[in-house]
């Protein structure tokens, strides 16, 4: 397939990252829901440079997941070389999430799963007890688990300790577009984590994505911010650029913050009033 590349400039080292044994250059993970058309979805995926995409099991026709239906989402994505990250969206108990993950593995042939266990319909915030329970059971069954969690460093550490392949703290509630509401906690999670940290949910525009990477996060997963933009393809392209810019800024190392001003021009050689009289 032809995709928007993330090739670095000449002489710049390729910046890859690894998730559950899969090495990738793109740090954008894009969802596949709520786009106005399949054509817009596919064009947005290409513009984003994503290599891994999320998909809800209910949006894949399991009966035609063998590629026999060229309009099936599974066929459209796999033919273009995208890695699939099925999720347990809509599950409110650990048991439901485990069942959905098993169905996804059987239908799609992948053991990578984005685990969602939702606490209530109004906020769509994670049920942390159910999340830990579901993660432990799925790991026992051989899944590589990517849990959607709140921005609590303690919960993130517990999820890593039980064996999750990454932690995915929210920036803000799902679909809110509010951006990263608690950058301090996201940074704490990243500083303590021994697995990739992926901001999941809440980003609204490119600047939110850049901030996530400036905080040191390994990737950003988004859906609504692109799918519900006035021009999804242009927004996807902006997210791609923001991810690379934010990552470069993090690797470059920002200047220290200071309370007072400091002139950037040297004082030596300045013309004095006496020299001009």
CSV table of C-alpha atoms in Angstrom, one decimal:
chain,number,residue,atom,x,y,z
A,1,UNK,CA,0.0,0.0,0.0
A,2,UNK,CA,1.0,3.6,-0.3
A,3,UNK,CA,1.1,5.4,3.0
A,4,UNK,CA,2.3,8.6,4.5
A,5,UNK,CA,5.8,7.8,5.6
A,6,UNK,CA,7.6,8.7,8.8
A,7,UNK,CA,11.1,8.7,7.2
A,8,UNK,CA,13.5,10.9,9.0
A,9,UNK,CA,15.6,13.5,7.3
A,10,UNK,CA,19.0,12.5,5.9
A,11,UNK,CA,21.5,11.7,8.7
A,12,UNK,CA,18.8,11.4,11.4
A,13,UNK,CA,18.6,8.1,13.2
A,14,UNK,CA,15.3,6.1,12.8
A,15,UNK,CA,13.3,6.4,16.0
A,16,UNK,CA,11.5,3.1,16.5
A,17,UNK,CA,9.6,1.7,19.5
A,18,UNK,CA,8.4,-1.8,20.4
A,19,UNK,CA,4.9,-2.9,21.6
A,20,UNK,CA,4.4,-6.5,22.6
A,21,UNK,CA,7.2,-7.6,20.2
A,22,UNK,CA,6.1,-5.5,17.3
A,23,UNK,CA,8.6,-2.8,16.2
A,24,UNK,CA,7.1,0.3,14.7
A,25,UNK,CA,8.2,3.7,13.5
A,26,UNK,CA,4.8,5.4,13.7
A,27,UNK,CA,3.7,6.5,17.2
A,28,UNK,CA,0.2,7.3,16.1
A,29,UNK,CA,-2.5,4.6,16.8
A,30,UNK,CA,-5.8,5.4,15.1
A,31,UNK,CA,-9.3,4.2,15.7
A,32,UNK,CA,-11.6,3.2,12.9
A,33,UNK,CA,-15.0,4.2,14.2
A,34,UNK,CA,-17.3,7.2,13.5
A,35,UNK,CA,-15.9,8.2,10.2
A,36,UNK,CA,-18.3,9.6,7.6
A,37,UNK,CA,-17.4,6.9,5.1
A,38,UNK,CA,-15.0,4.0,4.5
A,39,UNK,CA,-13.1,6.1,1.9
A,40,UNK,CA,-12.5,8.9,4.5
A,41,UNK,CA,-11.4,6.3,7.0
A,42,UNK,CA,-8.8,4.8,4.7
A,43,UNK,CA,-7.6,8.2,3.6
A,44,UNK,CA,-7.3,9.3,7.2
A,45,UNK,CA,-5.3,6.2,8.1
A,46,UNK,CA,-2.9,6.8,5.3
A,47,UNK,CA,-2.5,10.5,6.2
A,48,UNK,CA,-1.8,9.6,9.9
A,49,UNK,CA,1.0,7.3,9.1
A,50,UNK,CA,-0.4,4.8,11.5
A,51,UNK,CA,0.8,1.2,11.5
A,52,UNK,CA,-1.5,-0.1,14.2
A,53,UNK,CA,-5.3,0.5,14.2
A,54,UNK,CA,-8.0,-0.3,16.7
A,55,UNK,CA,-11.2,-2.1,15.8
A,56,UNK,CA,-14.3,-3.1,17.7
A,57,UNK,CA,-15.2,-6.8,17.2
A,58,UNK,CA,-18.8,-5.9,16.4
A,59,UNK,CA,-17.7,-3.8,13.4
A,60,UNK,CA,-16.0,-6.9,11.8
A,61,UNK,CA,-18.1,-9.5,10.0
A,62,UNK,CA,-16.6,-12.6,11.6
A,63,UNK,CA,-18.1,-14.8,8.9
A,64,UNK,CA,-16.0,-12.9,6.2
A,65,UNK,CA,-12.9,-12.3,8.2
A,66,UNK,CA,-11.1,-14.7,5.8
A,67,UNK,CA,-10.9,-11.9,3.2
A,68,UNK,CA,-13.7,-13.2,1.0
A,69,UNK,CA,-15.7,-9.9,1.4
A,70,UNK,CA,-13.6,-7.0,-0.1
A,71,UNK,CA,-15.8,-4.4,1.7
A,72,UNK,CA,-15.3,-6.0,5.2
A,73,UNK,CA,-13.3,-3.8,7.5
A,74,UNK,CA,-10.9,-6.6,8.4
A,75,UNK,CA,-10.2,-7.2,4.7
A,76,UNK,CA,-9.7,-3.5,4.0
A,77,UNK,CA,-7.2,-3.1,6.8
A,78,UNK,CA,-5.2,-6.2,6.5
A,79,UNK,CA,-4.8,-5.9,2.7
A,80,UNK,CA,-3.2,-2.5,3.4
A,81,UNK,CA,-0.8,-3.9,5.9
A,82,UNK,CA,-2.2,-2.4,9.1
A,83,UNK,CA,-1.8,-4.2,12.4
A,84,UNK,CA,-5.0,-4.8,14.2
A,85,UNK,CA,-5.7,-3.9,17.9
A,86,UNK,CA,-9.2,-5.2,18.8
A,87,UNK,CA,-10.7,-3.6,21.8
A,88,UNK,CA,-13.3,-4.6,24.4
A,89,UNK,CA,-15.3,-1.3,24.0
A,90,UNK,CA,-18.7,-1.3,25.7
A,91,UNK,CA,-17.8,-3.9,28.4
A,92,UNK,CA,-18.8,-3.1,31.9
A,93,UNK,CA,-17.5,-6.2,33.7
A,94,UNK,CA,-14.3,-8.1,33.6
A,95,UNK,CA,-16.1,-11.3,32.5
A,96,UNK,CA,-17.7,-9.5,29.5
A,97,UNK,CA,-14.3,-8.1,28.5
A,98,UNK,CA,-12.6,-11.5,28.7
A,99,UNK,CA,-15.3,-13.1,26.6
A,100,UNK,CA,-15.0,-10.3,24.0
A,101,UNK,CA,-11.2,-10.6,23.9
A,102,UNK,CA,-11.5,-14.4,23.3
A,103,UNK,CA,-14.0,-13.8,20.4
A,104,UNK,CA,-11.7,-11.2,18.9
A,105,UNK,CA,-8.7,-13.6,19.1
A,106,UNK,CA,-10.7,-16.4,17.4
A,107,UNK,CA,-12.1,-14.1,14.7
A,108,UNK,CA,-9.0,-12.0,13.9
A,109,UNK,CA,-6.1,-14.3,14.9
A,110,UNK,CA,-4.4,-11.8,17.2
A,111,UNK,CA,-3.6,-11.9,20.9
A,112,UNK,CA,-3.0,-8.2,21.3
A,113,UNK,CA,-6.0,-6.6,23.0
A,114,UNK,CA,-7.0,-3.2,24.2
A,115,UNK,CA,-8.8,-3.8,27.4
A,116,UNK,CA,-11.6,-1.6,28.4
A,117,UNK,CA,-13.8,-2.2,31.5
A,118,UNK,CA,-16.1,0.8,31.9
A,119,UNK,CA,-17.5,2.1,35.2
A,120,UNK,CA,-20.5,3.9,34.0
A,121,UNK,CA,-22.1,5.2,30.8
A,122,UNK,CA,-22.0,8.9,31.6
A,123,UNK,CA,-18.3,9.3,32.1
A,124,UNK,CA,-16.9,6.2,30.3
A,125,UNK,CA,-14.2,6.2,33.0
A,126,UNK,CA,-12.4,2.9,33.7
A,127,UNK,CA,-13.5,0.6,36.5
A,128,UNK,CA,-10.1,0.0,38.0
A,129,UNK,CA,-11.0,-3.0,40.0
A,130,UNK,CA,-12.6,-4.7,37.0
A,131,UNK,CA,-9.7,-3.6,34.8
A,132,UNK,CA,-7.1,-5.3,37.1
A,133,UNK,CA,-9.3,-8.4,37.3
A,134,UNK,CA,-9.7,-8.6,33.6
A,135,UNK,CA,-6.0,-7.9,32.9
A,136,UNK,CA,-4.9,-10.7,35.1
A,137,UNK,CA,-7.3,-13.2,33.5
A,138,UNK,CA,-6.4,-12.3,30.0
A,139,UNK,CA,-2.6,-12.4,30.7
A,140,UNK,CA,-3.2,-15.9,32.2
A,141,UNK,CA,-4.8,-16.8,28.9
A,142,UNK,CA,-1.9,-15.6,26.8
A,143,UNK,CA,-3.0,-12.2,25.7
A,144,UNK,CA,-0.8,-9.1,25.3
A,145,UNK,CA,-3.0,-6.6,27.3
A,146,UNK,CA,-3.1,-2.9,26.7
A,147,UNK,CA,-5.4,-1.5,29.4
A,148,UNK,CA,-7.3,1.8,29.1
A,149,UNK,CA,-6.9,3.3,32.6
A,150,UNK,CA,-7.2,6.5,34.4
A,151,UNK,CA,-4.3,8.8,34.9
A,152,UNK,CA,-3.4,7.4,38.4
A,153,UNK,CA,0.3,6.4,38.7
A,154,UNK,CA,-0.6,3.8,41.3
A,155,UNK,CA,-3.1,2.0,39.1
A,156,UNK,CA,-0.7,2.2,36.2
A,157,UNK,CA,2.0,0.5,38.3
A,158,UNK,CA,-0.4,-2.3,39.4
A,159,UNK,CA,-1.3,-3.0,35.8
A,160,UNK,CA,2.3,-3.2,34.8
A,161,UNK,CA,3.0,-5.4,37.8
A,162,UNK,CA,0.4,-8.0,36.7
A,163,UNK,CA,2.1,-8.2,33.3
A,164,UNK,CA,0.4,-5.7,30.9
A,165,UNK,CA,2.4,-5.0,27.8
A,166,UNK,CA,1.8,-1.3,28.1
A,167,UNK,CA,-0.3,1.2,30.1
A,168,UNK,CA,-2.8,3.5,28.4
A,169,UNK,CA,-3.8,6.4,30.7
A,170,UNK,CA,-6.5,8.7,29.5
A,171,UNK,CA,-5.8,12.3,28.7
A,172,UNK,CA,-9.4,13.2,29.3
A,173,UNK,CA,-12.8,11.3,29.1
A,174,UNK,CA,-13.4,9.4,25.9
A,175,UNK,CA,-14.6,11.6,23.0
A,176,UNK,CA,-14.4,14.8,25.1
A,177,UNK,CA,-11.6,16.5,23.1
A,178,UNK,CA,-10.5,18.3,26.3
A,179,UNK,CA,-6.8,17.4,25.8
A,180,UNK,CA,-4.5,16.3,28.6
A,181,UNK,CA,-6.1,17.5,31.8
A,182,UNK,CA,-3.4,16.3,34.2
A,183,UNK,CA,0.0,16.4,32.5
A,184,UNK,CA,1.8,16.0,35.8
A,185,UNK,CA,0.2,12.6,36.4
A,186,UNK,CA,0.9,11.5,32.9
A,187,UNK,CA,4.6,12.4,33.4
A,188,UNK,CA,4.7,10.6,36.7
A,189,UNK,CA,3.3,7.5,35.0
A,190,UNK,CA,5.9,7.7,32.2
A,191,UNK,CA,8.8,8.3,34.6
A,192,UNK,CA,7.9,5.2,36.7
A,193,UNK,CA,6.9,2.8,33.9
A,194,UNK,CA,9.0,0.0,32.5
A,195,UNK,CA,6.6,-0.6,29.6
A,196,UNK,CA,5.3,1.8,26.9
A,197,UNK,CA,3.0,4.5,27.9
A,198,UNK,CA,0.2,5.3,25.4
A,199,UNK,CA,-2.1,8.3,26.0
A,200,UNK,CA,-5.6,7.0,25.1
A,201,UNK,CA,-8.7,9.2,24.9
A,202,UNK,CA,-9.4,12.9,25.2
A,203,UNK,CA,-7.1,14.5,22.7
A,204,UNK,CA,-8.9,17.0,20.5
A,205,UNK,CA,-6.3,18.5,18.2
A,206,UNK,CA,-2.7,18.4,17.1
A,207,UNK,CA,-1.3,20.5,20.1
A,208,UNK,CA,-2.7,17.9,22.5
A,209,UNK,CA,-0.7,15.2,20.7
A,210,UNK,CA,2.5,17.2,20.7
A,211,UNK,CA,2.1,17.7,24.5
A,212,UNK,CA,1.8,14.0,25.1
A,213,UNK,CA,5.0,13.3,23.3
A,214,UNK,CA,6.8,16.3,24.9
A,215,UNK,CA,5.9,14.6,28.2
A,216,UNK,CA,7.8,11.5,27.0
A,217,UNK,CA,4.9,9.2,26.1
A,218,UNK,CA,5.6,6.5,23.6
A,219,UNK,CA,2.5,6.7,21.5
A,220,UNK,CA,-1.0,8.3,21.3
A,221,UNK,CA,-4.2,6.5,20.5
A,222,UNK,CA,-7.0,8.6,19.1
A,223,UNK,CA,-10.3,8.3,17.2
A,224,UNK,CA,-12.9,11.0,17.6
A,225,UNK,CA,-10.4,13.8,17.2
A,226,UNK,CA,-9.8,12.7,13.7
A,227,UNK,CA,-13.1,11.1,12.7
A,228,UNK,CA,-15.2,14.1,13.9
A,229,UNK,CA,-13.0,16.8,12.6
A,230,UNK,CA,-14.5,19.0,9.8
A,231,UNK,CA,-11.7,17.5,7.5
A,232,UNK,CA,-10.7,14.2,9.0
A,233,UNK,CA,-7.9,13.6,6.4
A,234,UNK,CA,-6.3,17.0,7.1
A,235,UNK,CA,-6.6,16.4,10.8
A,236,UNK,CA,-5.0,13.0,10.5
A,237,UNK,CA,-2.1,14.6,8.7
A,238,UNK,CA,-1.8,17.2,11.4
A,239,UNK,CA,-1.7,14.6,14.1
A,240,UNK,CA,1.1,12.8,12.2
A,241,UNK,CA,3.1,16.0,12.1
A,242,UNK,CA,2.4,16.8,15.7
A,243,UNK,CA,3.5,13.4,16.9
A,244,UNK,CA,6.8,13.7,15.1
A,245,UNK,CA,7.4,17.3,16.3
A,246,UNK,CA,6.5,16.5,19.9
A,247,UNK,CA,8.8,13.4,19.9
A,248,UNK,CA,11.6,15.4,18.4
A,249,UNK,CA,11.2,18.1,21.1
A,250,UNK,CA,11.3,15.5,23.8
A,251,UNK,CA,14.4,14.0,22.5
A,252,UNK,CA,16.0,17.4,22.0
A,253,UNK,CA,15.4,18.3,25.6
A,254,UNK,CA,13.6,21.6,26.3
A,255,UNK,CA,15.4,24.5,27.9
A,256,UNK,CA,14.9,24.9,31.7
A,257,UNK,CA,12.0,27.1,32.9
A,258,UNK,CA,13.1,30.3,34.6
A,259,UNK,CA,11.3,32.8,36.8
A,260,UNK,CA,13.1,35.8,35.3
A,261,UNK,CA,14.0,36.9,31.8
A,262,UNK,CA,17.4,36.1,30.4
A,263,UNK,CA,18.6,38.0,27.3
A,264,UNK,CA,19.6,35.8,24.4
A,265,UNK,CA,21.9,38.3,22.9
A,266,UNK,CA,25.4,38.8,24.5
A,267,UNK,CA,26.1,42.0,26.3
A,268,UNK,CA,29.7,42.2,25.2
A,269,UNK,CA,30.4,44.7,22.4
A,270,UNK,CA,27.2,46.8,23.0
A,271,UNK,CA,27.5,50.4,22.1
A,272,UNK,CA,27.5,52.7,25.1
A,273,UNK,CA,25.8,56.2,25.2
A,274,UNK,CA,29.3,57.9,25.5
A,275,UNK,CA,30.4,56.3,22.2
A,276,UNK,CA,27.5,57.8,20.3
A,277,UNK,CA,27.8,61.4,21.7
